[in-house]
């Protein structure tokens, strides 16, 4: 499994290459926000599926 630090660096670098006008800090903050939102959505989805399975 890849460490969280590895993907943060990888996607921050990729975002900076695509946009060209972001600082490393701005790109890392954006990547982190997107990851957290996806993570929270995944948890909520799993909870909803578990609730439906329990009905």
Tab-separated table of N, CA, C and O in Angstrom:
chain	number	residue	atom	x	y	z
A	1	UNK	N	0.841	-1.178	0.000
A	1	UNK	CA	0.000	0.000	0.000
A	1	UNK	C	0.888	1.244	0.000
A	1	UNK	O	1.902	1.311	0.661
A	2	UNK	N	0.469	2.241	-0.752
A	2	UNK	CA	1.239	3.473	-0.859
A	2	UNK	C	0.942	4.377	0.330
A	2	UNK	O	-0.198	4.479	0.773
A	3	UNK	N	1.971	5.038	0.821
A	3	UNK	CA	1.770	5.927	1.958
A	3	UNK	C	1.006	7.178	1.521
A	3	UNK	O	1.116	7.603	0.367
A	4	UNK	N	0.228	7.779	2.432
A	4	UNK	CA	-0.491	9.006	2.090
A	4	UNK	C	0.449	10.113	1.597
A	4	UNK	O	0.105	10.873	0.705
A	5	UNK	N	1.617	10.189	2.154
A	5	UNK	CA	2.577	11.222	1.745
A	5	UNK	C	2.959	11.038	0.275
A	5	UNK	O	3.103	12.016	-0.461
A	6	UNK	N	3.102	9.805	-0.168
A	6	UNK	CA	3.493	9.532	-1.551
A	6	UNK	C	2.441	10.054	-2.523
A	6	UNK	O	2.769	10.740	-3.483
A	7	UNK	N	1.168	9.736	-2.306
A	7	UNK	CA	0.145	10.200	-3.247
A	7	UNK	C	-0.036	11.704	-3.162
A	7	UNK	O	-0.336	12.345	-4.165
A	8	UNK	N	0.138	12.298	-1.988
A	8	UNK	CA	0.009	13.751	-1.867
A	8	UNK	C	1.060	14.447	-2.731
A	8	UNK	O	0.748	15.361	-3.487
A	9	UNK	N	2.277	13.978	-2.668
A	9	UNK	CA	3.346	14.554	-3.481
A	9	UNK	C	3.075	14.320	-4.962
A	9	UNK	O	3.190	15.237	-5.785
A	10	UNK	N	2.703	13.106	-5.300
A	10	UNK	CA	2.470	12.759	-6.708
A	10	UNK	C	1.378	13.620	-7.329
A	10	UNK	O	1.561	14.213	-8.399
A	11	UNK	N	0.228	13.727	-6.667
A	11	UNK	CA	-0.881	14.482	-7.236
A	11	UNK	C	-0.683	15.982	-7.126
A	11	UNK	O	-1.154	16.743	-7.979
A	12	UNK	N	0.032	16.440	-6.112
A	12	UNK	CA	0.380	17.859	-6.023
A	12	UNK	C	1.272	18.244	-7.194
A	12	UNK	O	1.040	19.250	-7.873
A	13	UNK	N	2.288	17.430	-7.462
A	13	UNK	CA	3.180	17.697	-8.592
A	13	UNK	C	2.417	17.692	-9.908
A	13	UNK	O	2.625	18.555	-10.766
A	14	UNK	N	1.522	16.735	-10.073
A	14	UNK	CA	0.747	16.640	-11.322
A	14	UNK	C	-0.155	17.860	-11.483
A	14	UNK	O	-0.255	18.430	-12.574
A	15	UNK	N	-0.813	18.291	-10.412
A	15	UNK	CA	-1.680	19.469	-10.481
A	15	UNK	C	-0.864	20.709	-10.842
A	15	UNK	O	-1.294	21.528	-11.657
A	16	UNK	N	0.306	20.838	-10.257
A	16	UNK	CA	1.165	21.986	-10.569
A	16	UNK	C	1.596	21.970	-12.036
A	16	UNK	O	1.654	23.015	-12.679
A	17	UNK	N	1.852	20.783	-12.593
A	17	UNK	CA	2.217	20.678	-14.017
A	17	UNK	C	1.039	21.075	-14.902
A	17	UNK	O	1.214	21.720	-15.927
A	18	UNK	N	-0.167	20.690	-14.514
A	18	UNK	CA	-1.342	20.970	-15.339
A	18	UNK	C	-1.755	22.438	-15.307
A	18	UNK	O	-2.233	22.970	-16.303
A	19	UNK	N	-1.610	23.068	-14.159
A	19	UNK	CA	-2.093	24.446	-14.034
A	19	UNK	C	-1.004	25.477	-14.288
A	19	UNK	O	-1.271	26.506	-14.882
A	20	UNK	N	0.171	25.235	-13.771
A	20	UNK	CA	1.271	26.155	-13.982
A	20	UNK	C	1.233	27.425	-13.155
A	20	UNK	O	2.200	28.159	-13.112
A	21	UNK	N	0.117	27.725	-12.488
A	21	UNK	CA	0.043	28.976	-11.740
A	21	UNK	C	-0.223	28.769	-10.245
A	21	UNK	O	-0.549	29.716	-9.543
A	22	UNK	N	-0.092	27.547	-9.768
A	22	UNK	CA	-0.298	27.278	-8.342
A	22	UNK	C	1.046	27.105	-7.643
A	22	UNK	O	1.973	26.545	-8.217
A	23	UNK	N	1.096	27.549	-6.406
A	23	UNK	CA	2.277	27.258	-5.598
A	23	UNK	C	2.147	25.823	-5.096
A	23	UNK	O	1.057	25.225	-5.134
A	24	UNK	N	3.237	25.296	-4.595
A	24	UNK	CA	3.203	23.945	-4.037
A	24	UNK	C	2.210	23.871	-2.884
A	24	UNK	O	1.470	22.896	-2.756
A	25	UNK	N	2.170	24.892	-2.049
A	25	UNK	CA	1.252	24.907	-0.900
A	25	UNK	C	-0.204	24.927	-1.353
A	25	UNK	O	-1.042	24.217	-0.804
A	26	UNK	N	-0.518	25.745	-2.368
A	26	UNK	CA	-1.886	25.810	-2.878
A	26	UNK	C	-2.305	24.471	-3.483
A	26	UNK	O	-3.418	23.992	-3.237
A	27	UNK	N	-1.432	23.890	-4.270
A	27	UNK	CA	-1.746	22.612	-4.905
A	27	UNK	C	-1.924	21.519	-3.857
A	27	UNK	O	-2.866	20.722	-3.934
A	28	UNK	N	-1.045	21.476	-2.851
A	28	UNK	CA	-1.153	20.452	-1.802
A	28	UNK	C	-2.435	20.630	-1.005
A	28	UNK	O	-3.093	19.637	-0.665
A	29	UNK	N	-2.824	21.858	-0.710
A	29	UNK	CA	-4.069	22.109	0.023
A	29	UNK	C	-5.266	21.626	-0.785
A	29	UNK	O	-6.178	20.990	-0.263
A	30	UNK	N	-5.281	21.917	-2.083
A	30	UNK	CA	-6.387	21.482	-2.932
A	30	UNK	C	-6.470	19.954	-2.989
A	30	UNK	O	-7.542	19.374	-2.826
A	31	UNK	N	-5.335	19.314	-3.221
A	31	UNK	CA	-5.305	17.851	-3.289
A	31	UNK	C	-5.788	17.261	-1.960
A	31	UNK	O	-6.574	16.315	-1.939
A	32	UNK	N	-5.345	17.816	-0.848
A	32	UNK	CA	-5.777	17.334	0.461
A	32	UNK	C	-7.268	17.504	0.676
A	32	UNK	O	-7.941	16.612	1.202
A	33	UNK	N	-7.824	18.657	0.263
A	33	UNK	CA	-9.266	18.892	0.413
A	33	UNK	C	-10.068	17.904	-0.417
A	33	UNK	O	-11.083	17.368	0.040
A	34	UNK	N	-9.630	17.664	-1.630
A	34	UNK	CA	-10.332	16.711	-2.495
A	34	UNK	C	-10.267	15.312	-1.899
A	34	UNK	O	-11.268	14.586	-1.862
A	35	UNK	N	-9.093	14.916	-1.397
A	35	UNK	CA	-8.966	13.587	-0.795
A	35	UNK	C	-9.882	13.457	0.418
A	35	UNK	O	-10.583	12.451	0.558
A	36	UNK	N	-9.885	14.471	1.301
A	36	UNK	CA	-10.730	14.406	2.500
A	36	UNK	C	-12.210	14.320	2.125
A	36	UNK	O	-12.962	13.552	2.729
A	37	UNK	N	-12.638	15.087	1.141
A	37	UNK	CA	-14.033	15.044	0.702
A	37	UNK	C	-14.396	13.662	0.169
A	37	UNK	O	-15.460	13.119	0.480
A	38	UNK	N	-13.523	13.085	-0.627
A	38	UNK	CA	-13.768	11.741	-1.149
A	38	UNK	C	-13.784	10.696	-0.055
A	38	UNK	O	-14.613	9.780	-0.057
A	39	UNK	N	-12.881	10.843	0.895
A	39	UNK	CA	-12.815	9.911	2.018
A	39	UNK	C	-14.115	9.977	2.846
A	39	UNK	O	-14.704	8.939	3.165
A	40	UNK	N	-14.551	11.188	3.146
A	40	UNK	CA	-15.790	11.356	3.920
A	40	UNK	C	-16.995	10.828	3.150
A	40	UNK	O	-17.885	10.204	3.729
A	41	UNK	N	-17.035	11.054	1.839
A	41	UNK	CA	-18.127	10.542	1.018
A	41	UNK	C	-18.126	9.017	1.008
A	41	UNK	O	-19.187	8.386	1.068
A	42	UNK	N	-16.946	8.415	0.953
A	42	UNK	CA	-16.849	6.958	0.982
A	42	UNK	C	-17.345	6.383	2.299
A	42	UNK	O	-18.037	5.360	2.321
A	43	UNK	N	-17.003	7.032	3.396
A	43	UNK	CA	-17.477	6.581	4.711
A	43	UNK	C	-18.995	6.688	4.784
A	43	UNK	O	-19.680	5.761	5.248
A	44	UNK	N	-19.539	7.818	4.320
A	44	UNK	CA	-20.995	8.010	4.348
A	44	UNK	C	-21.700	6.975	3.472
A	44	UNK	O	-22.736	6.428	3.848
A	45	UNK	N	-21.129	6.693	2.318
A	45	UNK	CA	-21.718	5.703	1.414
A	45	UNK	C	-21.696	4.314	2.045
A	45	UNK	O	-22.682	3.576	1.967
A	46	UNK	N	-20.597	3.952	2.676
A	46	UNK	CA	-20.492	2.649	3.331
A	46	UNK	C	-21.505	2.542	4.472
A	46	UNK	O	-22.131	1.495	4.655
A	47	UNK	N	-21.684	3.622	5.218
A	47	UNK	CA	-22.652	3.619	6.317
A	47	UNK	C	-24.071	3.456	5.778
A	47	UNK	O	-24.884	2.718	6.348
A	48	UNK	N	-24.357	4.136	4.671
A	48	UNK	CA	-25.689	4.025	4.061
A	48	UNK	C	-25.928	2.610	3.546
A	48	UNK	O	-27.010	2.042	3.728
A	49	UNK	N	-24.934	2.015	2.929
A	49	UNK	CA	-25.077	0.637	2.450
A	49	UNK	C	-25.280	-0.322	3.615
A	49	UNK	O	-26.114	-1.230	3.531
A	50	UNK	N	-24.547	-0.120	4.687
A	50	UNK	CA	-24.697	-0.974	5.877
A	50	UNK	C	-26.096	-0.816	6.475
A	50	UNK	O	-26.717	-1.788	6.891
A	51	UNK	N	-26.594	0.426	6.475
A	51	UNK	CA	-27.938	0.665	7.001
A	51	UNK	C	-28.969	-0.048	6.132
A	51	UNK	O	-29.869	-0.706	6.642
A	52	UNK	N	-28.831	0.039	4.804
A	52	UNK	CA	-29.773	-0.630	3.904
A	52	UNK	C	-29.707	-2.148	4.043
A	52	UNK	O	-30.721	-2.820	3.968
A	53	UNK	N	-28.513	-2.672	4.211
A	53	UNK	CA	-28.344	-4.117	4.372
A	53	UNK	C	-28.966	-4.602	5.677
A	53	UNK	O	-29.388	-5.760	5.770
A	54	UNK	N	-29.019	-3.723	6.664
A	54	UNK	CA	-29.583	-4.092	7.964
A	54	UNK	C	-31.093	-4.018	8.028
A	54	UNK	O	-31.697	-4.461	8.982
A	55	UNK	N	-31.717	-3.451	7.018
A	55	UNK	CA	-33.200	-3.324	7.030
A	55	UNK	C	-33.870	-4.620	6.713
A	55	UNK	O	-33.468	-5.468	6.052
